[in-house]
């Protein structure tokens, strides 16, 4: 199978700050689409639409048009393909409930090919010295229903900064600087509620980078609360997306400064 649709790389990849948005995509390959019964709106709700537009603040990035329901690139390989409802929040995804074995293994091969392609890019980045990968995601905060109030802000920051597997002895000053800059009311579009590891700590992509590039790679897993869209209708707020992208861009110079200090 031609896997060129799964990911693409854009930008020069000559910087020490790169980005991914591995759940932004909505495409599924034809053989999976034939056996998928999950309504498209439900699938869209569990994806991270428009996060690729936020990640576009970073010139060098991996673009993922493929849905997490084909392969979830932020889960360990053994969990990367949703085979049963238990793998995906109880959702009935496949016509016969369980994804057929052949399709399952094809998706695993896709997972392997994506990580191999990313490794080739990051190996070159790591040869130049310490780097940051901004892993851009989003999360729902209105799960009780479209007519219900949003979940309390005290437990749902505007941006959750996931650093659970970051080597703080090496990158602690960088993490703190980034959090301050992203929240700074004088930068970007104004003040942002940024808190660390409140809802998410980063997962497979962060684990993989930190294991492959110890003391060299630093993944900051960014979960933007879906205030930039209506999570039930899927309608985006273009101004809010642009603002999130501007805020992220405003924090990039600080990252460059901290990386230079580490080098």
mmCIF file of N, CA, C and O in Angstrom, residues 10 26 52 63 97 103 106 111 125-126 132 161 167 189 205-206 216 218-220 223 228 231 236 261:
data_model
loop_
_atom_site.group_PDB
_atom_site.id
_atom_site.type_symbol
_atom_site.label_atom_id
_atom_site.label_comp_id
_atom_site.label_asym_id
_atom_site.label_seq_id
_atom_site.Cartn_x
_atom_site.Cartn_y
_atom_site.Cartn_z
ATOM 1 N N UNK A 10 6.997 19.217 6.040
ATOM 2 C CA UNK A 10 7.069 20.526 5.417
ATOM 3 C C UNK A 10 8.114 21.367 6.125
ATOM 4 O O UNK A 10 8.435 21.113 7.298
ATOM 5 N N UNK A 26 -8.146 13.382 9.327
ATOM 6 C CA UNK A 26 -9.493 12.809 9.287
ATOM 7 C C UNK A 26 -9.616 11.703 8.242
ATOM 8 O O UNK A 26 -10.615 11.000 8.201
ATOM 9 N N UNK A 52 -3.323 21.164 13.272
ATOM 10 C CA UNK A 52 -2.259 21.386 12.292
ATOM 11 C C UNK A 52 -2.117 22.867 11.968
ATOM 12 O O UNK A 52 -1.010 23.348 11.681
ATOM 13 N N UNK A 63 3.143 16.732 9.056
ATOM 14 C CA UNK A 63 1.709 16.906 8.826
ATOM 15 C C UNK A 63 1.074 15.529 8.714
ATOM 16 O O UNK A 63 1.575 14.654 8.003
ATOM 17 N N UNK A 97 -17.561 -5.438 14.800
ATOM 18 C CA UNK A 97 -17.102 -5.059 16.139
ATOM 19 C C UNK A 97 -15.589 -5.111 16.286
ATOM 20 O O UNK A 97 -14.985 -4.214 16.868
ATOM 21 N N UNK A 103 -6.321 -6.183 8.251
ATOM 22 C CA UNK A 103 -6.369 -4.727 8.290
ATOM 23 C C UNK A 103 -5.611 -4.189 9.502
ATOM 24 O O UNK A 103 -4.971 -3.140 9.435
ATOM 25 N N UNK A 106 -1.926 -4.274 8.678
ATOM 26 C CA UNK A 106 -1.585 -3.231 7.715
ATOM 27 C C UNK A 106 -1.440 -1.886 8.418
ATOM 28 O O UNK A 106 -0.525 -1.098 8.124
ATOM 29 N N UNK A 111 2.095 2.413 11.083
ATOM 30 C CA UNK A 111 2.698 3.014 12.275
ATOM 31 C C UNK A 111 4.217 2.930 12.207
ATOM 32 O O UNK A 111 4.928 3.914 12.456
ATOM 33 N N UNK A 125 18.387 16.293 12.970
ATOM 34 C CA UNK A 125 18.229 17.416 13.894
ATOM 35 C C UNK A 125 19.079 17.183 15.138
ATOM 36 O O UNK A 125 19.785 18.081 15.622
ATOM 37 N N UNK A 126 19.030 15.972 15.679
ATOM 38 C CA UNK A 126 19.754 15.665 16.912
ATOM 39 C C UNK A 126 21.260 15.751 16.731
ATOM 40 O O UNK A 126 21.994 16.071 17.684
ATOM 41 N N UNK A 132 13.764 20.742 20.466
ATOM 42 C CA UNK A 132 12.426 20.661 21.043
ATOM 43 C C UNK A 132 11.458 20.221 19.958
ATOM 44 O O UNK A 132 11.488 20.746 18.835
ATOM 45 N N UNK A 161 0.201 21.717 29.375
ATOM 46 C CA UNK A 161 1.574 21.465 28.956
ATOM 47 C C UNK A 161 2.014 20.129 29.544
ATOM 48 O O UNK A 161 2.215 20.013 30.751
ATOM 49 N N UNK A 167 13.177 15.197 30.839
ATOM 50 C CA UNK A 167 14.301 15.209 31.772
ATOM 51 C C UNK A 167 14.449 16.628 32.318
ATOM 52 O O UNK A 167 15.083 17.484 31.703
ATOM 53 N N UNK A 189 -1.456 36.979 21.700
ATOM 54 C CA UNK A 189 -2.797 37.575 21.748
ATOM 55 C C UNK A 189 -3.237 37.931 23.159
ATOM 56 O O UNK A 189 -4.400 38.259 23.381
ATOM 57 N N UNK A 205 4.648 9.538 21.614
ATOM 58 C CA UNK A 205 5.616 10.311 20.841
ATOM 59 C C UNK A 205 6.681 10.900 21.758
ATOM 60 O O UNK A 205 7.877 10.862 21.451
ATOM 61 N N UNK A 206 6.253 11.429 22.895
ATOM 62 C CA UNK A 206 7.210 11.968 23.859
ATOM 63 C C UNK A 206 8.101 10.858 24.412
ATOM 64 O O UNK A 206 9.328 11.025 24.504
ATOM 65 N N UNK A 216 18.995 15.078 24.662
ATOM 66 C CA UNK A 216 19.077 15.829 23.407
ATOM 67 C C UNK A 216 17.680 16.285 22.975
ATOM 68 O O UNK A 216 17.478 17.447 22.625
ATOM 69 N N UNK A 218 13.634 17.050 23.539
ATOM 70 C CA UNK A 218 12.663 17.462 24.554
ATOM 71 C C UNK A 218 11.310 17.649 23.881
ATOM 72 O O UNK A 218 11.169 18.519 23.012
ATOM 73 N N UNK A 219 10.334 16.831 24.256
ATOM 74 C CA UNK A 219 8.985 16.956 23.705
ATOM 75 C C UNK A 219 8.109 17.707 24.692
ATOM 76 O O UNK A 219 7.995 17.320 25.861
ATOM 77 N N UNK A 220 7.490 18.778 24.205
ATOM 78 C CA UNK A 220 6.486 19.504 24.969
ATOM 79 C C UNK A 220 5.141 19.170 24.336
ATOM 80 O O UNK A 220 4.866 19.564 23.198
ATOM 81 N N UNK A 223 -1.760 20.400 24.758
ATOM 82 C CA UNK A 223 -3.187 20.076 24.589
ATOM 83 C C UNK A 223 -3.976 21.378 24.694
ATOM 84 O O UNK A 223 -4.145 21.926 25.788
ATOM 85 N N UNK A 228 -11.371 26.770 20.506
ATOM 86 C CA UNK A 228 -11.163 27.311 19.164
ATOM 87 C C UNK A 228 -12.132 26.692 18.148
ATOM 88 O O UNK A 228 -12.005 26.913 16.953
ATOM 89 N N UNK A 231 -16.946 21.689 19.677
ATOM 90 C CA UNK A 231 -16.585 20.273 19.592
ATOM 91 C C UNK A 231 -17.751 19.391 19.187
ATOM 92 O O UNK A 231 -17.546 18.244 18.782
ATOM 93 N N UNK A 236 -15.223 25.599 13.253
ATOM 94 C CA UNK A 236 -14.058 26.253 13.846
ATOM 95 C C UNK A 236 -14.296 27.739 14.091
ATOM 96 O O UNK A 236 -15.116 28.373 13.432
ATOM 97 N N UNK A 261 21.534 28.069 25.067
ATOM 98 C CA UNK A 261 22.218 27.971 26.348
ATOM 99 C C UNK A 261 22.618 26.528 26.647
ATOM 100 O O UNK A 261 23.706 26.254 27.199
#
